[in-house]
Amino acid sequence: MTVTVTAATPGGVDVQLRGVIHLYHQEGVDVVALRGVDLDIAAGEMVSLLGPSGMGKSTLLQLLAGVMLPSAGSIRLGEVDLALLGGPGRQELRAADVSYIVQDTARNLLPYATATQNVWFAQQGIRRRRAAVDPVELLGLLGLADTAHQRVADLPQGEQQLVALAVGVAASPRLLLADEPTNQLDSAATGRVLSLLRAINDRLGTTIVVVTHDPVVAAALPRTVTIRDGRVGSEGRRGTQFAVVDGSGSVQLPPGVLLQYPPHSRLIVQLEEGRIILRPENPGEPSH
Amino acid sequence: MLTVATVGIAAASFGPLFLRGADQSVLTSTLHAADSSNVGMTLLAVNDHVTPNQLEQAAVSVPSVPGGRAVFGSMIVTASAAIVTDALGTTQPFAADLVARTGMCRHLTFVAGSCPQGVRDVALSERSARALHLRVGDRAVLAVSADHRTVTLVVSGLFRPGNPLAPIWWGQNYFAYGNGSAALHRLDDFVTTEQTMLAIPAPGLTPLLGQLPLNSAALTPQVAVPYTQVLDRYERSAPTSLLVDPNTQLQEVFGQAARDEHTMTTIVAVVLVQLVLLSLIVLYFVAARLAEAREPDVRLAELRGFTPGGKASVALLEPVCILAAALPLGLLIAWLAGTALAPDLFHGMAPGLDGLAIGSAFVTFAGGVIATALAARGLVRRPHQWRDSNISAFGVRPLTLALDALAVALAAAAFVEVAIAGVSSGTHTDPLAALAPGLLALALGIVGGRLLPWGSAVGVRLTRNSRWVGTGMATRRLARFHSLSRHVVVLSMAVGLATFAVSGWVVASRNRSVRSAFEVGASTVLNVDARPGVNFVQAVRRADPSGRRAMAVAIENSSDGVTLAVDAQRLAAVAAWPADLSTKSVTTIGQEIGRAKAPPVDLSGTALRVSVDLLKAVTPPAALQATVFDTGYDSDTTVNFGPLEPGEHQYQASAAGGCQPSCLLVDLSAIWTPSSDIGPAATADIAMRVSALAAKTDSGVWRTVPARLDRVADWQSTSGGVRLSASPSGLDVGAVVDADGSPSSFGPADVPRALPVVTVGQSTGNGGDDLGVGLDGDTINVRPVAAVSALPQVGSDATMADLSLAQRLQTGPMINTELQVWLSPGPIQGVVRRLEALGITPVGTETAVAEDAALARDGIALAYNFFLLAAIVATLLAVGSTIFALLTASRRREGELASLYAVGVGRAPLRRSLLVEQGLIIGVGIVLGAAAGIATALVALPSIPEFVSSAAAPLPDFRLPVGPVGVTVLVAVVSLAVAVGLSARLLIDRASSNRLGSQQS
């Protein structure tokens, strides 16, 4: 059974992370990917996770997708605590509510199938539970009608990424996770991808989290969360950069300030007239 | 995968189909090989009052098989009566049987007159007619032995005696001329009509005999057991209900066929199990490769929240559909193969697909599904590594290592057990030994697959920082990805099975060829009939002056054993004599059995003359006589020269027809018969000199016979007590003769005191003489000169002697003797024409080729044919799996190779890396497989039965057939090398830098 999707169908979900810690075990060594992440994302919000490679962004996305469980901390999607879900529960989550578009476009698609067939494939997880959007209509809705019947392997890189996004929303998820969706794309294609993301957010109300290392891409989204050293370092909203106080009360200094006051520096914190002042013990002398 | 699956399913279903066709073929071959008199039905009337109609009723009552098809053909009725008759003008009695037998005349060659048609007509053999002085049209007065009444019949025709051993006579000898005693000579049976026989009142007739030949086409293995029970019931009830005593050996023949089938089935089943196992292993690896290729799809399915069942469908649906498509294809190919092979293997009867064949196909299909599921289980169950990784089976898992070690230990132990089982158990053969190649190849393949990565690691160290980029890349891949080396198992098993199968087939064919030639005796054997008066040995020698094509043979069958008498001069050139049959060469054996001290003295002619100088007078005079042996008519004749007079005289006498066309001097005798008043103790001293012997030719000319009277070594005392010496003047003879008329004889030393013979299975160490049976049935002294495991054609319980020497020991005609001419390989028409011109007529032919073809249809030979088919299938599986592995790997490696090419690694090193990588895998697999196949061929083949019959025969030769094995390995190498080369070329050509932009990982 198919239905016609109309604009503004509500579909977002709240996301809440508290004290999320994750370790990887590699050849006898434990690598800490996330060191205590606290993050709130409102339903229908578009957020970018920014940071250099190796900071834990993709790990965070995989945790949100339920592919892995965190080593510590909690993750809630709406009323659902992921830690309380077993494998089948998380599999249902990915089928119906959470869509994860992995890094590297090709890994999100069946290269030998058409765009329509890829969308149909992605809908198999939910077909027993609810009606699915007609694949051709969905592609049309997203402006991809021309590629509907073309084999994915024959499409240019940019078109493939757009199809991957269409596949990502094929099951009408409430949370869309995209890992480096503009990687290896030129500026024109990047623009189209960002436009499509905004269209999905506008029309479907889907909560969207995008991982990127590109500040330009991050700036194009309403909210940017910078991940540094496995923690939320700062946030950007409407052009303004904010430092974020984490659960332990720590604040990450902006990189420029960190250069002046490197780790182990001692600073006096003063609250004065609604401002927080950090100054060294003896101005003009390094305090370490 | 479709090809591999189709081949595997076809092999599995072909096995039962082959067995079904082979079972029928075995039964048909066994029935054809059996004596027709054994497998036919004999109905003997319980008394002489049973009428032909009653006999016919009994024949009609013989049960049919289920379905109503008659098992036996039209009845041959034989009525006979023992008779005695005299030769015309003499009182010499002769015994024979008067016989009326259905269709008898069709199998006789009439040389005068015709077959008896009416009442009172009778036909005789020409030698019987000669003995009775009868011709066509003469009356023969016969006395029926049972009631002494006489019957007068008219001779309607004269026939040439048939071959008494021909199957048409059902083992009854109707041509027993020469048997019997001196008082009552035996003639060939007289042939008359049924009306004549029935006119003889009881008790003259012996009970009627009915013989029904077998209709083997009506019999199938499925009806054997139920029909045996039906026959048993008939045999029990017939004597009382039908007044006949039925007899047939058909049930025993069924049993023999069943044993043959059982052995064949065991061997075929063992080979089939290995083939199916190989197919399933190949399917497992193919499915694993397919699953690896589907990993991105399965990962994507997990990403999209598919249930485990959904993920399994993504992983397994394609291979299962391929297996399902392979099922009907495999069945079709198996059926086509059975139909194509039917003319050569199954007597033209194509076996259809039965429940077992279809079931085997389904079982293999199910096995393939299970193998596929096992191969893909990790893909479906394990959580996916969302970090980018192309590593599969990296490193060694302890559990799989332990399982491999267990498999190797079990396989090695089982190999030792089955390989020597037959030999060690004392039964000498065990069909289960055919499991050996699969077991050993599996063990070696597992070990090789484990060691290859470690060996490659050495290669990594050696190529580090070297310019051998391609080799370095190859060794690194093998050292890192242990799963690549698993293909060694498949190749080892396939090549091992193929090598062993080819070895077994070639060895079996070779042994079969040797045995068939040995059982026949030579390339071609003609059963012949020699015209009376023809010197058989001389005639064959004249028909083949070269001495290398034809050899005269006589086989005497008596209750005391069989004598194979051959022309020893030609034994080495003509007979099929395996080199290892005896410790002495066949040439030496021929020389030893044909050795006589002196040549025979040939007195052929119409009259004989002896020149004697009686040195001392004897009163009354002693008489001189000669005994000559007619080599044409196999009879002794005594020639009386009259009383010996003092002084030198020539004594001549007519040979009375006994020396034409040829005769040999047996001895000369002096006989003294004085009057009774002299007294029984009186003796006379004979002294004489024999200076010459002569024979008168047909033209009346006396010819001196070269008797070598001046060589005392060429003469011997035959009666004992005769003193011999020689001078240039002649042979001096001295003897003291008794008054009782006992001859004092001396003759040519052309016959040894004890006939040199070759025996079967007896040692010649004691040098003593044994007793044997001469060609005339008399007991003779024999001296073994060699021992063999078996003799050509006659097998065991036989001795072999020189025909010429054996003939010289005859005192009467040959009895129970079959004449043959053995021919060495080559055209026979010219020899046959010359034989016929010399009075020797072929009446039957046996060839080693035909015997080989018959042996090739027995169960074990068919099982070895299945070996060959298995070798072909194994090779196809090896090549198919290799090609598949390369093609599936190419999809994964295109990106990798494109990347390398983009950073400057040339096509040549890239191609070399692929070739070295696959070359190491294939090379190790082929070497290990060939080693396993060769080792098991050497160790296990002697344990696998080669022949159904345990008849005495040369020991089988199990030497490895190096040539065919080499060709097999070469075919494997070439086919795999071509597959790898083409695949590598295709892969490298596609891996260009343009692919980088659209590469699929």
mmCIF file of C-alpha atoms in Angstrom, chain B residues 26-317:
data_model
loop_
_atom_site.group_PDB
_atom_site.id
_atom_site.type_symbol
_atom_site.label_atom_id
_atom_site.label_comp_id
_atom_site.label_asym_id
_atom_site.label_seq_id
_atom_site.Cartn_x
_atom_site.Cartn_y
_atom_site.Cartn_z
ATOM 1 C CA VAL B 26 26.257 -56.949 -14.766
ATOM 2 C CA LEU B 27 23.312 -59.332 -14.761
ATOM 3 C CA THR B 28 23.277 -59.487 -18.555
ATOM 4 C CA SER B 29 27.036 -60.014 -18.722
ATOM 5 C CA THR B 30 26.937 -62.695 -16.053
ATOM 6 C CA LEU B 31 24.148 -64.503 -17.847
ATOM 7 C CA HIS B 32 25.975 -64.270 -21.172
ATOM 8 C CA ALA B 33 29.222 -65.489 -19.662
ATOM 9 C CA ALA B 34 27.621 -68.431 -17.915
ATOM 10 C CA ASP B 35 27.467 -71.790 -19.596
ATOM 11 C CA SER B 36 24.187 -71.874 -21.481
ATOM 12 C CA SER B 37 23.515 -75.308 -20.095
ATOM 13 C CA ASN B 38 23.754 -73.914 -16.596
ATOM 14 C CA VAL B 39 21.381 -71.009 -17.002
ATOM 15 C CA GLY B 40 18.915 -72.808 -19.211
ATOM 16 C CA MET B 41 16.197 -75.068 -17.853
ATOM 17 C CA THR B 42 16.591 -78.819 -18.224
ATOM 18 C CA LEU B 43 13.486 -80.974 -17.944
ATOM 19 C CA LEU B 44 14.239 -84.671 -17.584
ATOM 20 C CA ALA B 45 11.261 -86.977 -17.774
ATOM 21 C CA VAL B 46 10.981 -89.024 -14.616
ATOM 22 C CA ASN B 47 10.587 -92.233 -16.626
ATOM 23 C CA ASP B 48 10.585 -93.511 -20.188
ATOM 24 C CA HIS B 49 6.771 -93.446 -20.364
ATOM 25 C CA VAL B 50 6.530 -89.672 -20.332
ATOM 26 C CA THR B 51 5.378 -88.533 -23.755
ATOM 27 C CA PRO B 52 6.519 -85.539 -25.751
ATOM 28 C CA ASN B 53 3.163 -83.855 -25.095
ATOM 29 C CA GLN B 54 3.634 -84.217 -21.361
ATOM 30 C CA LEU B 55 7.119 -82.804 -21.694
ATOM 31 C CA GLU B 56 5.737 -79.890 -23.678
ATOM 32 C CA GLN B 57 3.146 -79.262 -20.969
ATOM 33 C CA ALA B 58 5.887 -79.138 -18.386
ATOM 34 C CA ALA B 59 7.763 -76.635 -20.529
ATOM 35 C CA VAL B 60 4.713 -74.411 -20.845
ATOM 36 C CA SER B 61 4.300 -74.523 -17.075
ATOM 37 C CA VAL B 62 7.760 -73.055 -16.416
ATOM 38 C CA PRO B 63 7.023 -69.822 -14.564
ATOM 39 C CA SER B 64 7.478 -66.385 -16.125
ATOM 40 C CA VAL B 65 8.719 -63.237 -14.450
ATOM 41 C CA PRO B 66 6.266 -60.729 -13.001
ATOM 42 C CA GLY B 67 4.711 -59.044 -15.986
ATOM 43 C CA GLY B 68 4.338 -62.293 -17.863
ATOM 44 C CA ARG B 69 7.509 -62.215 -19.933
ATOM 45 C CA ALA B 70 8.844 -65.701 -20.644
ATOM 46 C CA VAL B 71 12.262 -66.367 -19.187
ATOM 47 C CA PHE B 72 13.022 -69.437 -21.269
ATOM 48 C CA GLY B 73 12.807 -69.992 -25.000
ATOM 49 C CA SER B 74 11.508 -72.809 -27.151
ATOM 50 C CA MET B 75 12.289 -76.288 -25.924
ATOM 51 C CA ILE B 76 14.898 -78.529 -27.506
ATOM 52 C CA VAL B 77 13.745 -82.103 -27.107
ATOM 53 C CA THR B 78 16.240 -84.926 -27.135
ATOM 54 C CA ALA B 79 15.306 -88.577 -27.404
ATOM 55 C CA SER B 80 18.075 -91.126 -27.334
ATOM 56 C CA ALA B 81 18.707 -94.811 -27.110
ATOM 57 C CA ALA B 82 21.934 -96.684 -26.546
ATOM 58 C CA ILE B 83 22.798 -98.881 -29.523
ATOM 59 C CA VAL B 84 25.459 -101.330 -30.598
ATOM 60 C CA THR B 85 26.402 -102.157 -34.160
ATOM 61 C CA ASP B 86 29.048 -104.056 -36.087
ATOM 62 C CA ALA B 87 31.270 -102.906 -38.878
ATOM 63 C CA LEU B 88 30.323 -104.385 -42.237
ATOM 64 C CA GLY B 89 32.076 -107.646 -42.812
ATOM 65 C CA THR B 90 33.512 -107.783 -39.314
ATOM 66 C CA THR B 91 32.408 -108.710 -35.865
ATOM 67 C CA GLN B 92 33.997 -105.666 -34.290
ATOM 68 C CA PRO B 93 31.261 -104.117 -32.173
ATOM 69 C CA PHE B 94 30.858 -100.390 -31.822
ATOM 70 C CA ALA B 95 28.720 -98.519 -29.330
ATOM 71 C CA ALA B 96 26.965 -95.208 -29.776
ATOM 72 C CA ASP B 97 23.705 -93.435 -29.046
ATOM 73 C CA LEU B 98 20.904 -93.041 -31.517
ATOM 74 C CA VAL B 99 19.732 -89.482 -31.039
ATOM 75 C CA ALA B 100 16.889 -87.281 -32.220
ATOM 76 C CA ARG B 101 17.363 -83.693 -31.123
ATOM 77 C CA THR B 102 15.387 -80.633 -32.159
ATOM 78 C CA GLY B 103 17.263 -78.655 -34.803
ATOM 79 C CA MET B 104 20.404 -80.760 -34.562
ATOM 80 C CA CYS B 105 21.090 -80.824 -38.282
ATOM 81 C CA ARG B 106 21.335 -77.022 -38.397
ATOM 82 C CA HIS B 107 24.533 -77.274 -36.402
ATOM 83 C CA LEU B 108 26.154 -80.062 -38.409
ATOM 84 C CA THR B 109 28.132 -79.804 -41.628
ATOM 85 C CA PHE B 110 27.075 -82.529 -44.048
ATOM 86 C CA VAL B 111 29.808 -83.751 -46.366
ATOM 87 C CA ALA B 112 27.566 -86.254 -48.137
ATOM 88 C CA GLY B 113 23.828 -86.814 -48.362
ATOM 89 C CA SER B 114 21.485 -84.838 -46.150
ATOM 90 C CA CYS B 115 19.902 -84.588 -42.759
ATOM 91 C CA PRO B 116 17.464 -87.404 -41.908
ATOM 92 C CA GLN B 117 13.922 -86.456 -42.849
ATOM 93 C CA GLY B 118 11.713 -89.503 -42.582
ATOM 94 C CA VAL B 119 11.241 -92.521 -40.449
ATOM 95 C CA ARG B 120 14.188 -94.966 -40.639
ATOM 96 C CA ASP B 121 16.613 -92.296 -41.842
ATOM 97 C CA VAL B 122 19.870 -91.946 -39.978
ATOM 98 C CA ALA B 123 22.959 -89.780 -40.405
ATOM 99 C CA LEU B 124 26.465 -90.715 -39.255
ATOM 100 C CA SER B 125 29.698 -88.838 -38.773
ATOM 101 C CA GLU B 126 32.109 -89.538 -41.577
ATOM 102 C CA ARG B 127 34.622 -91.160 -39.260
ATOM 103 C CA SER B 128 31.928 -93.368 -37.792
ATOM 104 C CA ALA B 129 30.894 -94.308 -41.323
ATOM 105 C CA ARG B 130 34.450 -95.147 -42.221
ATOM 106 C CA ALA B 131 34.836 -97.312 -39.139
ATOM 107 C CA LEU B 132 31.603 -99.157 -40.059
ATOM 108 C CA HIS B 133 32.437 -99.235 -43.780
ATOM 109 C CA LEU B 134 29.135 -97.510 -44.528
ATOM 110 C CA ARG B 135 28.201 -94.998 -47.211
ATOM 111 C CA VAL B 136 25.108 -92.925 -47.976
ATOM 112 C CA GLY B 137 22.261 -95.256 -48.893
ATOM 113 C CA ASP B 138 23.653 -98.245 -47.006
ATOM 114 C CA ARG B 139 21.621 -99.967 -44.320
ATOM 115 C CA ALA B 140 22.771 -99.832 -40.740
ATOM 116 C CA VAL B 141 21.560 -102.526 -38.392
ATOM 117 C CA LEU B 142 21.475 -101.226 -34.862
ATOM 118 C CA ALA B 143 20.806 -103.219 -31.726
ATOM 119 C CA VAL B 144 19.058 -101.251 -29.023
ATOM 120 C CA SER B 145 21.065 -101.994 -25.901
ATOM 121 C CA ALA B 146 18.175 -101.964 -23.479
ATOM 122 C CA ASP B 147 16.103 -104.698 -25.046
ATOM 123 C CA HIS B 148 18.431 -106.088 -27.697
ATOM 124 C CA ARG B 149 15.919 -105.535 -30.462
ATOM 125 C CA THR B 150 17.378 -104.468 -33.764
ATOM 126 C CA VAL B 151 16.486 -101.508 -35.859
ATOM 127 C CA THR B 152 17.464 -101.195 -39.498
ATOM 128 C CA LEU B 153 17.962 -97.655 -40.696
ATOM 129 C CA VAL B 154 19.118 -96.160 -43.970
ATOM 130 C CA VAL B 155 22.111 -93.827 -44.011
ATOM 131 C CA SER B 156 20.824 -90.511 -45.382
ATOM 132 C CA GLY B 157 23.931 -88.417 -44.848
ATOM 133 C CA LEU B 158 27.424 -88.116 -43.449
ATOM 134 C CA PHE B 159 28.418 -85.146 -41.333
ATOM 135 C CA ARG B 160 31.547 -83.682 -39.930
ATOM 136 C CA PRO B 161 31.631 -84.037 -36.146
ATOM 137 C CA GLY B 162 30.811 -80.815 -34.362
ATOM 138 C CA ASN B 163 32.677 -79.162 -31.556
ATOM 139 C CA PRO B 164 31.500 -81.034 -28.465
ATOM 140 C CA LEU B 165 32.224 -77.997 -26.328
ATOM 141 C CA ALA B 166 29.970 -75.712 -28.335
ATOM 142 C CA PRO B 167 27.173 -74.227 -26.166
ATOM 143 C CA ILE B 168 24.491 -75.598 -28.519
ATOM 144 C CA TRP B 169 25.080 -79.106 -27.220
ATOM 145 C CA TRP B 170 24.424 -78.126 -23.598
ATOM 146 C CA GLY B 171 27.492 -79.950 -22.323
ATOM 147 C CA GLN B 172 26.487 -83.288 -23.791
ATOM 148 C CA ASN B 173 29.156 -84.905 -25.954
ATOM 149 C CA TYR B 174 27.496 -86.289 -29.078
ATOM 150 C CA PHE B 175 30.881 -86.806 -30.740
ATOM 151 C CA ALA B 176 32.640 -89.260 -28.435
ATOM 152 C CA TYR B 177 34.384 -91.177 -31.198
ATOM 153 C CA GLY B 178 37.328 -93.138 -29.855
ATOM 154 C CA ASN B 179 36.104 -93.356 -26.304
ATOM 155 C CA GLY B 180 35.233 -96.717 -24.896
ATOM 156 C CA SER B 181 37.259 -99.855 -24.521
ATOM 157 C CA ALA B 182 39.269 -102.072 -26.832
ATOM 158 C CA ALA B 183 36.413 -104.561 -26.824
ATOM 159 C CA LEU B 184 33.733 -102.013 -27.554
ATOM 160 C CA HIS B 185 34.821 -99.019 -29.511
ATOM 161 C CA ARG B 186 32.805 -95.857 -29.246
ATOM 162 C CA LEU B 187 31.468 -93.957 -32.260
ATOM 163 C CA ASP B 188 29.928 -90.540 -32.668
ATOM 164 C CA ASP B 189 26.213 -90.534 -31.992
ATOM 165 C CA PHE B 190 23.846 -91.415 -34.820
ATOM 166 C CA VAL B 191 21.335 -88.754 -35.737
ATOM 167 C CA THR B 192 17.801 -89.643 -36.673
ATOM 168 C CA THR B 193 14.280 -88.205 -36.618
ATOM 169 C CA GLU B 194 11.920 -87.990 -33.677
ATOM 170 C CA GLN B 195 9.467 -90.285 -35.433
ATOM 171 C CA THR B 196 12.150 -92.966 -35.681
ATOM 172 C CA MET B 197 12.941 -92.624 -31.992
ATOM 173 C CA LEU B 198 9.343 -92.761 -30.885
ATOM 174 C CA ALA B 199 8.887 -95.903 -32.915
ATOM 175 C CA ILE B 200 11.380 -97.612 -30.658
ATOM 176 C CA PRO B 201 9.287 -99.231 -27.932
ATOM 177 C CA ALA B 202 10.105 -98.831 -24.277
ATOM 178 C CA PRO B 203 12.323 -99.655 -22.501
ATOM 179 C CA GLY B 204 14.564 -98.964 -25.440
ATOM 180 C CA LEU B 205 14.400 -95.202 -25.117
ATOM 181 C CA THR B 206 16.051 -93.285 -22.341
ATOM 182 C CA PRO B 207 13.707 -90.772 -20.684
ATOM 183 C CA LEU B 208 12.987 -87.723 -22.824
ATOM 184 C CA LEU B 209 15.072 -84.647 -22.202
ATOM 185 C CA GLY B 210 13.822 -81.132 -22.703
ATOM 186 C CA GLN B 211 16.169 -78.148 -22.668
ATOM 187 C CA LEU B 212 14.929 -74.566 -22.631
ATOM 188 C CA PRO B 213 17.483 -71.847 -23.416
ATOM 189 C CA LEU B 214 17.454 -68.722 -21.329
ATOM 190 C CA ASN B 215 15.906 -65.491 -22.596
ATOM 191 C CA SER B 216 18.169 -63.142 -20.683
ATOM 192 C CA ALA B 217 16.365 -60.031 -21.944
ATOM 193 C CA ALA B 218 13.437 -60.932 -19.683
ATOM 194 C CA LEU B 219 15.517 -60.698 -16.547
ATOM 195 C CA THR B 220 16.286 -57.596 -14.524
ATOM 196 C CA PRO B 221 17.992 -57.306 -11.145
ATOM 197 C CA GLN B 222 14.660 -56.375 -9.597
ATOM 198 C CA VAL B 223 13.018 -59.693 -10.521
ATOM 199 C CA ALA B 224 15.986 -61.884 -9.568
ATOM 200 C CA VAL B 225 15.014 -62.524 -5.954
ATOM 201 C CA PRO B 226 11.254 -63.082 -6.464
ATOM 202 C CA TYR B 227 11.877 -65.207 -9.540
ATOM 203 C CA THR B 228 14.369 -67.353 -7.656
ATOM 204 C CA GLN B 229 11.656 -68.190 -5.160
ATOM 205 C CA VAL B 230 9.210 -68.996 -7.932
ATOM 206 C CA LEU B 231 11.719 -71.259 -9.615
ATOM 207 C CA ASP B 232 12.456 -73.075 -6.382
ATOM 208 C CA ARG B 233 8.740 -73.799 -5.944
ATOM 209 C CA TYR B 234 8.493 -75.061 -9.498
ATOM 210 C CA GLU B 235 11.473 -77.330 -9.062
ATOM 211 C CA ARG B 236 9.988 -78.843 -5.941
ATOM 212 C CA SER B 237 6.560 -79.505 -7.391
ATOM 213 C CA ALA B 238 7.301 -80.507 -10.970
ATOM 214 C CA PRO B 239 8.450 -84.109 -10.419
ATOM 215 C CA THR B 240 5.133 -85.106 -8.956
ATOM 216 C CA SER B 241 2.769 -82.767 -10.759
ATOM 217 C CA LEU B 242 4.359 -82.665 -14.196
ATOM 218 C CA LEU B 243 6.420 -85.880 -14.225
ATOM 219 C CA VAL B 244 9.621 -84.032 -15.031
ATOM 220 C CA ASP B 245 12.697 -83.304 -12.990
ATOM 221 C CA PRO B 246 13.629 -79.671 -13.691
ATOM 222 C CA ASN B 247 17.110 -78.368 -13.167
ATOM 223 C CA THR B 248 18.723 -75.010 -13.660
ATOM 224 C CA GLN B 249 21.666 -73.140 -12.185
ATOM 225 C CA LEU B 250 19.985 -69.812 -12.811
ATOM 226 C CA GLN B 251 19.600 -69.150 -9.113
ATOM 227 C CA GLU B 252 23.347 -69.602 -8.566
ATOM 228 C CA VAL B 253 24.054 -67.284 -11.475
ATOM 229 C CA PHE B 254 21.734 -64.707 -9.925
ATOM 230 C CA GLY B 255 23.740 -65.072 -6.751
ATOM 231 C CA GLN B 256 26.995 -64.566 -8.604
ATOM 232 C CA ALA B 257 25.611 -61.490 -10.326
ATOM 233 C CA ALA B 258 24.385 -60.188 -6.991
ATOM 234 C CA ARG B 259 27.847 -60.581 -5.473
ATOM 235 C CA ASP B 260 29.367 -58.806 -8.454
ATOM 236 C CA GLU B 261 26.790 -56.052 -8.143
ATOM 237 C CA HIS B 262 27.479 -55.721 -4.444
ATOM 238 C CA THR B 263 31.202 -55.246 -4.995
ATOM 239 C CA MET B 264 30.556 -52.784 -7.789
ATOM 240 C CA THR B 265 27.985 -50.895 -5.758
ATOM 241 C CA THR B 266 30.387 -50.576 -2.850
ATOM 242 C CA ILE B 267 33.153 -49.182 -5.006
ATOM 243 C CA VAL B 268 30.849 -46.820 -6.892
ATOM 244 C CA ALA B 269 29.194 -45.677 -3.682
ATOM 245 C CA VAL B 270 32.565 -44.966 -2.088
ATOM 246 C CA VAL B 271 33.714 -42.943 -5.074
ATOM 247 C CA LEU B 272 30.352 -41.204 -5.275
ATOM 248 C CA VAL B 273 30.534 -40.211 -1.616
ATOM 249 C CA GLN B 274 33.908 -38.587 -2.234
ATOM 250 C CA LEU B 275 32.594 -36.850 -5.322
ATOM 251 C CA VAL B 276 29.541 -35.523 -3.537
ATOM 252 C CA LEU B 277 31.701 -34.491 -0.588
ATOM 253 C CA LEU B 278 33.989 -32.643 -2.961
ATOM 254 C CA SER B 279 30.982 -31.022 -4.596
ATOM 255 C CA LEU B 280 29.652 -29.896 -1.229
ATOM 256 C CA ILE B 281 33.048 -28.554 -0.182
ATOM 257 C CA VAL B 282 33.276 -26.675 -3.442
ATOM 258 C CA LEU B 283 29.735 -25.401 -2.965
ATOM 259 C CA TYR B 284 30.659 -24.300 0.550
ATOM 260 C CA PHE B 285 33.634 -22.313 -0.674
ATOM 261 C CA VAL B 286 31.698 -20.934 -3.615
ATOM 262 C CA ALA B 287 28.875 -19.953 -1.301
ATOM 263 C CA ALA B 288 31.369 -18.383 1.073
ATOM 264 C CA ARG B 289 32.813 -16.306 -1.743
ATOM 265 C CA LEU B 290 29.336 -15.396 -2.856
ATOM 266 C CA ALA B 291 28.458 -14.434 0.690
ATOM 267 C CA GLU B 292 31.565 -12.268 0.925
ATOM 268 C CA ALA B 293 30.527 -10.577 -2.274
ATOM 269 C CA ARG B 294 27.080 -9.995 -0.784
ATOM 270 C CA GLU B 295 28.454 -8.551 2.431
ATOM 271 C CA PRO B 296 27.802 -4.931 1.448
ATOM 272 C CA ASP B 297 24.185 -5.812 0.649
ATOM 273 C CA VAL B 298 23.772 -7.621 3.959
ATOM 274 C CA ARG B 299 25.374 -4.730 5.791
ATOM 275 C CA LEU B 300 23.028 -2.365 4.078
ATOM 276 C CA ALA B 301 20.096 -4.568 5.072
ATOM 277 C CA GLU B 302 21.212 -4.422 8.685
ATOM 278 C CA LEU B 303 21.587 -0.696 8.374
ATOM 279 C CA ARG B 304 18.005 -0.459 7.152
ATOM 280 C CA GLY B 305 16.716 -2.491 10.082
ATOM 281 C CA PHE B 306 16.029 -5.785 8.319
ATOM 282 C CA THR B 307 15.087 -8.665 10.579
ATOM 283 C CA PRO B 308 17.540 -11.579 10.817
ATOM 284 C CA GLY B 309 15.297 -13.443 8.418
ATOM 285 C CA GLY B 310 15.426 -10.530 6.049
ATOM 286 C CA LYS B 311 19.195 -10.376 6.225
ATOM 287 C CA ALA B 312 19.376 -14.122 5.659
ATOM 288 C CA SER B 313 17.214 -13.714 2.582
ATOM 289 C CA VAL B 314 19.527 -11.061 1.234
ATOM 290 C CA ALA B 315 22.517 -13.308 1.858
ATOM 291 C CA LEU B 316 21.064 -16.630 0.798
ATOM 292 C CA LEU B 317 18.263 -16.100 -1.670
#
